[in-house]
mmCIF file of C-alpha atoms and ligand atoms in Angstrom:
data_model
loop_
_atom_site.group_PDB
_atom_site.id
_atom_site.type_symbol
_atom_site.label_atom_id
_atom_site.label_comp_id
_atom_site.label_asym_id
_atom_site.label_seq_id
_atom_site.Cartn_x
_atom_site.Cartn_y
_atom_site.Cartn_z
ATOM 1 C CA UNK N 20 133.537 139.208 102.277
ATOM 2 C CA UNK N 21 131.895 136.608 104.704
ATOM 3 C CA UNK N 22 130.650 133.376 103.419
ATOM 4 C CA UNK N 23 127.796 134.367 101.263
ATOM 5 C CA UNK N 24 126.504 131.115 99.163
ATOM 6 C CA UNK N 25 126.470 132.065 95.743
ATOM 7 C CA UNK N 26 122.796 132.487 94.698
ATOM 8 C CA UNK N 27 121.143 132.340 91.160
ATOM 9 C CA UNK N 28 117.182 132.887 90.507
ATOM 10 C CA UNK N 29 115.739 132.300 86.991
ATOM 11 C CA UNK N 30 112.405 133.843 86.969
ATOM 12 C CA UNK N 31 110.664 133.040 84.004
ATOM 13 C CA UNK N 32 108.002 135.466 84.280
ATOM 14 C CA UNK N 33 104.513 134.700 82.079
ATOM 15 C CA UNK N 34 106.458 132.441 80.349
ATOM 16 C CA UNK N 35 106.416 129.005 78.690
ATOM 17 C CA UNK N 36 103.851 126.322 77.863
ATOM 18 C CA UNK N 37 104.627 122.448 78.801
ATOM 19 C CA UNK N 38 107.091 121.802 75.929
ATOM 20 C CA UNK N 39 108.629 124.937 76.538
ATOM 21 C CA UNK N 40 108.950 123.476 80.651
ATOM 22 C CA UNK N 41 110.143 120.145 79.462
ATOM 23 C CA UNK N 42 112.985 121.755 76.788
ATOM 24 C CA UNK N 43 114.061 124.225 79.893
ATOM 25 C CA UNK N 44 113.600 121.159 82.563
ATOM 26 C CA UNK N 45 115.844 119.115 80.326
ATOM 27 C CA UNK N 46 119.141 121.735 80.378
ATOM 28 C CA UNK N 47 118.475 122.552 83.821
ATOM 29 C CA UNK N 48 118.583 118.830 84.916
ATOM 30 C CA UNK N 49 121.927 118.282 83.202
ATOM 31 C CA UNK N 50 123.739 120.804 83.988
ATOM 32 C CA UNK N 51 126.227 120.756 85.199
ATOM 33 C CA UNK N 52 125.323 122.880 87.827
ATOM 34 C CA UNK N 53 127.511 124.244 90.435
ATOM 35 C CA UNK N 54 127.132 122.699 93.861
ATOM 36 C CA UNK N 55 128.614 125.799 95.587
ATOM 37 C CA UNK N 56 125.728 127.458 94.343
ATOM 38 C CA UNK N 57 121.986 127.626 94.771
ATOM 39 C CA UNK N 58 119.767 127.457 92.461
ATOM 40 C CA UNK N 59 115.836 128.487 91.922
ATOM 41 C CA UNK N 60 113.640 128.394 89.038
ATOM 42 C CA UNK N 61 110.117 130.024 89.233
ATOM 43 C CA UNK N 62 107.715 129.166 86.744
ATOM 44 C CA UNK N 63 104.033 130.365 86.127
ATOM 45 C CA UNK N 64 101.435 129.695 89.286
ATOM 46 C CA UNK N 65 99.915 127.160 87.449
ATOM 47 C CA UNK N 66 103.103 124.927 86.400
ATOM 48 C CA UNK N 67 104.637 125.232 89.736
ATOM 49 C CA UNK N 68 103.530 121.640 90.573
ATOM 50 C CA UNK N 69 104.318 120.235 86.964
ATOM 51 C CA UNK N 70 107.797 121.966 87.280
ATOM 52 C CA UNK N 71 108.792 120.685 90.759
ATOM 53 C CA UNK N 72 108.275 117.214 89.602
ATOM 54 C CA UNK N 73 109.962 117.240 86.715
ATOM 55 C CA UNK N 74 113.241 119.271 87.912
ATOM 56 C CA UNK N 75 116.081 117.010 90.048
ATOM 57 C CA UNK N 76 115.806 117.847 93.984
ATOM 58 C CA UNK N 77 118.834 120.195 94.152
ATOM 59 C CA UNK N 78 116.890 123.029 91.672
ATOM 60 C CA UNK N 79 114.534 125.032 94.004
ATOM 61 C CA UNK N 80 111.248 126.036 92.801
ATOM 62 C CA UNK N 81 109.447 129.889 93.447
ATOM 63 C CA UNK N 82 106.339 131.097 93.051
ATOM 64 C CA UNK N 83 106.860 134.625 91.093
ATOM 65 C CA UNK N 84 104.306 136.139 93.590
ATOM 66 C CA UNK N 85 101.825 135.386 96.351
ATOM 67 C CA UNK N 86 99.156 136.838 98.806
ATOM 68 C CA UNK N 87 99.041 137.675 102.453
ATOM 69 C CA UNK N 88 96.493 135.407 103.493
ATOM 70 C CA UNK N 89 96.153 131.503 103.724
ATOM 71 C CA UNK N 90 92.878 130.845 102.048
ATOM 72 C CA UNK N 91 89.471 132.833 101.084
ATOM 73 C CA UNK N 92 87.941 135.088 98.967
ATOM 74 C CA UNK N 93 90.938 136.300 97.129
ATOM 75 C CA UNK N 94 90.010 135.521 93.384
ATOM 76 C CA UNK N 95 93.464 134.458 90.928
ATOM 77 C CA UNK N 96 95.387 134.538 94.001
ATOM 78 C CA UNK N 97 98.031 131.605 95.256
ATOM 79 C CA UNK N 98 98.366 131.351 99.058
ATOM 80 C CA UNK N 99 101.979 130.458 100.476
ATOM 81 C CA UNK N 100 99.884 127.138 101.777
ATOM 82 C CA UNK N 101 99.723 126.187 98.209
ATOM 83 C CA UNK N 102 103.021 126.946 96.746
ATOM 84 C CA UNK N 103 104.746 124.413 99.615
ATOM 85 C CA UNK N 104 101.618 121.687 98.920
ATOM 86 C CA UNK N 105 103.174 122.256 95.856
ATOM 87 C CA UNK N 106 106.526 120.901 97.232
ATOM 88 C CA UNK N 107 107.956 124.178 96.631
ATOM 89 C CA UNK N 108 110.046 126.325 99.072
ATOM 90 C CA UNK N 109 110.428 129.481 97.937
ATOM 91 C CA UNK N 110 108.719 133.086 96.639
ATOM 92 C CA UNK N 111 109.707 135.819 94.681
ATOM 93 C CA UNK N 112 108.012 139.245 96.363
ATOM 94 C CA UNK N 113 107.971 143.163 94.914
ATOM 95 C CA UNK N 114 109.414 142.476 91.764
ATOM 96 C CA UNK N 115 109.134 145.392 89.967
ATOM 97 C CA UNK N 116 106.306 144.091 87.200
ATOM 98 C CA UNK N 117 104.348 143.691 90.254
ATOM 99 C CA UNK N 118 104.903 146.841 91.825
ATOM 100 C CA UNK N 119 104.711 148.799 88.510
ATOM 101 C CA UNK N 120 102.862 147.020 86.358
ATOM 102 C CA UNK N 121 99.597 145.350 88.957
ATOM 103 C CA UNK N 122 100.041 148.761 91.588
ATOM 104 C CA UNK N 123 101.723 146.745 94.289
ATOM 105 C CA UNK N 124 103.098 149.479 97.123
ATOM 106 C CA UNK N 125 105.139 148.668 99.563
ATOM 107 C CA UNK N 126 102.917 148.282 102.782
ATOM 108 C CA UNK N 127 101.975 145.261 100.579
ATOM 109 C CA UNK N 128 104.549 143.711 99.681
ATOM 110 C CA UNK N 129 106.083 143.848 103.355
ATOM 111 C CA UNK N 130 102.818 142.368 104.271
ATOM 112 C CA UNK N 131 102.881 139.728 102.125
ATOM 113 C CA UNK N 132 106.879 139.168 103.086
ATOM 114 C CA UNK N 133 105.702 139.029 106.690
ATOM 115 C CA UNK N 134 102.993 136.498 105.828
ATOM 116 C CA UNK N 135 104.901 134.496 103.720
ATOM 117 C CA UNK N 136 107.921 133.987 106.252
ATOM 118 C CA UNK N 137 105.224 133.075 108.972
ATOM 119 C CA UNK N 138 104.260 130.308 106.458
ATOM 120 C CA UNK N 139 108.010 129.004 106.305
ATOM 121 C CA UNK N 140 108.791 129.619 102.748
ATOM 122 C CA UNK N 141 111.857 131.786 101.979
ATOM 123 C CA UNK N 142 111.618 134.923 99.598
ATOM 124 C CA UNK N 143 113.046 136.599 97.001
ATOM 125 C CA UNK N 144 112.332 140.407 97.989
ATOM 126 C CA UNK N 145 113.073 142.335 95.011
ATOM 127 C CA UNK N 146 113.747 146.554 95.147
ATOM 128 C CA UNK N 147 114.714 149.284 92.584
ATOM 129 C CA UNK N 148 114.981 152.350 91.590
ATOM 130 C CA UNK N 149 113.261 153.671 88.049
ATOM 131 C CA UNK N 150 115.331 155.106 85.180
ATOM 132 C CA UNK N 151 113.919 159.011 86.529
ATOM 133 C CA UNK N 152 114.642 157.943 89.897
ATOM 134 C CA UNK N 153 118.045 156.730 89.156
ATOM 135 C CA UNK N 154 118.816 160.255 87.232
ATOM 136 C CA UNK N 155 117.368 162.563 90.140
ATOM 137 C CA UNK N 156 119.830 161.015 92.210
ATOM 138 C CA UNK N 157 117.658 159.303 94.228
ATOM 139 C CA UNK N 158 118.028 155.678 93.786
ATOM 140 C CA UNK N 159 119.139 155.501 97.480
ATOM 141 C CA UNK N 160 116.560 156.850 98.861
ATOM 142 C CA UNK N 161 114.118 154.986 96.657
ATOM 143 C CA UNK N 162 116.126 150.768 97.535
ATOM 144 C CA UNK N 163 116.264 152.143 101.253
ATOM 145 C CA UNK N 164 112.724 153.230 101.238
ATOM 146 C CA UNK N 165 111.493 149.887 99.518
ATOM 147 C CA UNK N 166 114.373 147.729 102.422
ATOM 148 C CA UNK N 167 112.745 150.023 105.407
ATOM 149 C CA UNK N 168 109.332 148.465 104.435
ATOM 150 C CA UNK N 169 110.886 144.863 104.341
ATOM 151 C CA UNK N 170 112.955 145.124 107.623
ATOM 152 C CA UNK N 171 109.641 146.116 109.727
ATOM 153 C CA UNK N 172 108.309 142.811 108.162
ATOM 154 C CA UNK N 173 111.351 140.195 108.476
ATOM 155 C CA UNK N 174 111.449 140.461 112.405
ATOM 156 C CA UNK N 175 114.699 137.789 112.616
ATOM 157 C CA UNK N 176 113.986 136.051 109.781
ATOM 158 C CA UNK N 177 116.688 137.417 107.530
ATOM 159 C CA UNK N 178 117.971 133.884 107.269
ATOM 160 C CA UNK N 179 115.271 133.161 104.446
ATOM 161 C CA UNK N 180 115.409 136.166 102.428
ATOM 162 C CA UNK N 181 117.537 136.843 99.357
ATOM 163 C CA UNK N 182 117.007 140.626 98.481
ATOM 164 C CA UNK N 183 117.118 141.056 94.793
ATOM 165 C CA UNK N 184 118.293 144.713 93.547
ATOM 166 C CA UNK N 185 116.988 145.200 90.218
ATOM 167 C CA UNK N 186 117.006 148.734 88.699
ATOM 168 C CA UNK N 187 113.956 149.254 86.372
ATOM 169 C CA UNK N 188 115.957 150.512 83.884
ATOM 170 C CA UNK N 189 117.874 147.466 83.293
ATOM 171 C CA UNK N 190 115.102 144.904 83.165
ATOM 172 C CA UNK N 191 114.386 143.426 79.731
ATOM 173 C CA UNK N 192 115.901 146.254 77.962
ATOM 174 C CA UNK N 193 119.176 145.261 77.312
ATOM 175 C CA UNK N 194 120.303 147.765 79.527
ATOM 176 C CA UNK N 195 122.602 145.908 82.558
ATOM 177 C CA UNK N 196 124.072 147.737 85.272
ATOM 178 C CA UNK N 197 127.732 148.080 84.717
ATOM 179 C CA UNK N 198 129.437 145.979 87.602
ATOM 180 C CA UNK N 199 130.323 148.861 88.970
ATOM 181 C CA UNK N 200 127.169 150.607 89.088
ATOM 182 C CA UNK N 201 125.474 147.523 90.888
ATOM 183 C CA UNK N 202 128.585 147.205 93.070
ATOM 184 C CA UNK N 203 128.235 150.530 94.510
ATOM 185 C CA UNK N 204 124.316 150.262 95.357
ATOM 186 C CA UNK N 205 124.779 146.814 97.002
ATOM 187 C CA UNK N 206 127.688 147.730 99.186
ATOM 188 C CA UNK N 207 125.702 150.827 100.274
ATOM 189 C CA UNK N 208 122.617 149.034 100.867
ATOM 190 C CA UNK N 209 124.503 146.598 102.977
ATOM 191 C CA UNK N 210 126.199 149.016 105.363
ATOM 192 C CA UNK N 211 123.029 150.771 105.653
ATOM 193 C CA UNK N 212 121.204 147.607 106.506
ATOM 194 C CA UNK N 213 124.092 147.161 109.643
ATOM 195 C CA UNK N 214 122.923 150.237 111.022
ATOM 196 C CA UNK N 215 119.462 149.061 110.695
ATOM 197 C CA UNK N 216 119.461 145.312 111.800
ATOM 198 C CA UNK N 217 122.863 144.151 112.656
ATOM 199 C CA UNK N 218 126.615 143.594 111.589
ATOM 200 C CA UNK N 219 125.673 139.520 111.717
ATOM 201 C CA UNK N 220 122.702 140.394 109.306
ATOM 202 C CA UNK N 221 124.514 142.675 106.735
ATOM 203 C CA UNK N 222 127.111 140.321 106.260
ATOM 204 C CA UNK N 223 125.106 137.316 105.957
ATOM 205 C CA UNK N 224 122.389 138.414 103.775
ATOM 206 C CA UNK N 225 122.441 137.422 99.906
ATOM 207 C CA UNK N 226 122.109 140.064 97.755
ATOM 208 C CA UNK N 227 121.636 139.284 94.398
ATOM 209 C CA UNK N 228 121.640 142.115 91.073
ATOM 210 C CA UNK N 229 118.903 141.828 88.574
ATOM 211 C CA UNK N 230 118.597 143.242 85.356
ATOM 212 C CA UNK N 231 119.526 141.983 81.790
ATOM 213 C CA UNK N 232 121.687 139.618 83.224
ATOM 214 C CA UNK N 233 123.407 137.380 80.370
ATOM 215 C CA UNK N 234 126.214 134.642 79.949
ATOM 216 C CA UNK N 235 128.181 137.556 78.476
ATOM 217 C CA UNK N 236 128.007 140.165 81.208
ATOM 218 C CA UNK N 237 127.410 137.633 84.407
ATOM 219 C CA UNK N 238 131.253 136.570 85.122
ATOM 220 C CA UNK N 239 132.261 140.218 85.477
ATOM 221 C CA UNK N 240 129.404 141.181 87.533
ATOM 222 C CA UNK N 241 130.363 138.174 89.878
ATOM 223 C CA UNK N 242 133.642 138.760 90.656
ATOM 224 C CA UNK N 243 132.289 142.048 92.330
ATOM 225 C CA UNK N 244 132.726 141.932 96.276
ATOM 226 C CA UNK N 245 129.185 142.518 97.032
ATOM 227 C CA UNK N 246 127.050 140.657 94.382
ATOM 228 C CA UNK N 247 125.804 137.439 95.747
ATOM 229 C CA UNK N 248 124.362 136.224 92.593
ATOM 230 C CA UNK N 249 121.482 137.225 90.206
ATOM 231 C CA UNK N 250 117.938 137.330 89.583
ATOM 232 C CA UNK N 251 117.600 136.752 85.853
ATOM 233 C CA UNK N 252 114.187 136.891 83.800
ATOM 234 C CA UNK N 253 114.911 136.208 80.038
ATOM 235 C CA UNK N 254 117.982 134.739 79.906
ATOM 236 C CA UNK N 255 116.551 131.774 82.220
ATOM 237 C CA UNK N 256 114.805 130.666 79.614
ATOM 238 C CA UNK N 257 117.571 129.134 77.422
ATOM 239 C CA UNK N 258 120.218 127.144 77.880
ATOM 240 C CA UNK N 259 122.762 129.682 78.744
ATOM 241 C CA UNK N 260 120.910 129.922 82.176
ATOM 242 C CA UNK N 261 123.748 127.417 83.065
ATOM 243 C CA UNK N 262 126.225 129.546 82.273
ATOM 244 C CA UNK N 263 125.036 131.994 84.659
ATOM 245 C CA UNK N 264 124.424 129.710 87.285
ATOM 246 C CA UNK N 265 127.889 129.116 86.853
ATOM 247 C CA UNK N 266 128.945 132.026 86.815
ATOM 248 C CA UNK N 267 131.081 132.054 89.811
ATOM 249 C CA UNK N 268 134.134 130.162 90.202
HETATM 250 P P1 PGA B 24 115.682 140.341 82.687
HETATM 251 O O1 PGA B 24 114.672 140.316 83.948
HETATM 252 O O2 PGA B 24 116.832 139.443 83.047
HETATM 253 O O3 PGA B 24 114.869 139.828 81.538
HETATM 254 O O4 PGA B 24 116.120 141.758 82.520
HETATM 255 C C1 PGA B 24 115.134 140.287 85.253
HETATM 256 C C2 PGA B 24 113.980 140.201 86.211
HETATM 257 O O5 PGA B 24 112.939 140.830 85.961
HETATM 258 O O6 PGA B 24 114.055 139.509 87.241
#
């Protein structure tokens, strides 16, 4: 459905010194990498500017997280400001280590959505439902609940947002989503978000699965109607990534 560019995030969480960046930098660079496809890597804060200069133009660069404010007394903190002085265009926000792991909520990270789209960077909103969550039957509730908090924030921005749905469950334990199970959450989150922004917006809007995402599993889970790519953590850190990337036809 619609014309939804294929999109694939590798997010390499606390991850990888310099040679690590240069042996990653090296497969990314050659490729091949599908041109129908878009592609983002998001290293560590601190080698975002070290990264960006040493991958070719057409590989986008995130920062894995960010804050609400442009500059100040926000100790460790990265300001959107800095991640495009950087030369870098994009941010993932929410992902689940930071809600569940650093207390993020999601007044937050809609705030920091808000802020960061005011700045001109696109995002990577991530949402997802946790293994009890998922078994009380409530993972609806839970992806619409995190999406409500987004929409309030995005105004008519949609255009640079990707929203990543990434069950808790299936990240870094081996566990993916069957295709079908992802399927069936993205398709419902879509017609719910046509009820809540528009038809134009529903159809338009990337969104990608996340979760143990590997060269073996990713061509099935691409072929599925409403899976616009993937947000993958571990796997983006060897040279399969490019398999992934590639994942779609
Ligand atoms: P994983 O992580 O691919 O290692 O499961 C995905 C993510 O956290 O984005």
């Amino acid at each position: 459905m619609g014309d939804r560019k294929f999109f694939v995030g590798g997010n390499w969480k606390m991850n990888g010194l310099k040679p690590d960046i240069d042996e990653i930098v090296a497969f990314m660079n050659a490729g091949p990498l599908n041109e129908n496809t878009d592609v983002v890597v998001s290293p560590p804060a601190i080698y975002l500017d070290y990264a960006r200069q040493k991958l070719n133009a057409n590989i986008g660069v995130a920062a894995q997280n960010c804050y609400k404010a442009g500059k100040g007394a926000f100790t460790g903190d990265i300001s959107p400001e800095m991640i495009k002085d950087c030369g870098c265009e994009w941010v993932i926000l929410g992902h689940s280590e930071r809600r569940n792991v650093f207390g993020e909520n999601d007044e937050l990270v809609g705030a920091k959505t808000k802020y960061a789209l005011s700045q001109g960077l696109s995002v990577i909103a991530c949402i997802g439902e946790k293994l009890e969550e998922r078994e009380a039957d409530q993972t609806m509730d839970v992806v619409q609940r995190q999406t409500t908090a987004l929409i309030e924030n995005i105004g008519d921005n949609w255009g640079k947002v990707v929203l990543a749905y990434e069950p808790v469950w299936a990240i870094g334990t081996g566990k993916t989503a069957t295709p079908d199970q992802a399927q069936e959450v993205h398709q419902k989150l879509r017609a719910w978000l046509a009820g809540k922004t528009s038809d134009t917006v529903a159809q338009s809007l990337r969104i990608i699965y996340g979760g143990s995402v590997n060269a073996g599993n990713c061509k099935d889970l691409a072929q599925k109607e409403d899976i616009d790519g993937f947000l993958v953590g571990g796997a983006s850190l060897k040279p399969d990534f490019v398999k992934i990337v590639n994942a779609k036809e």
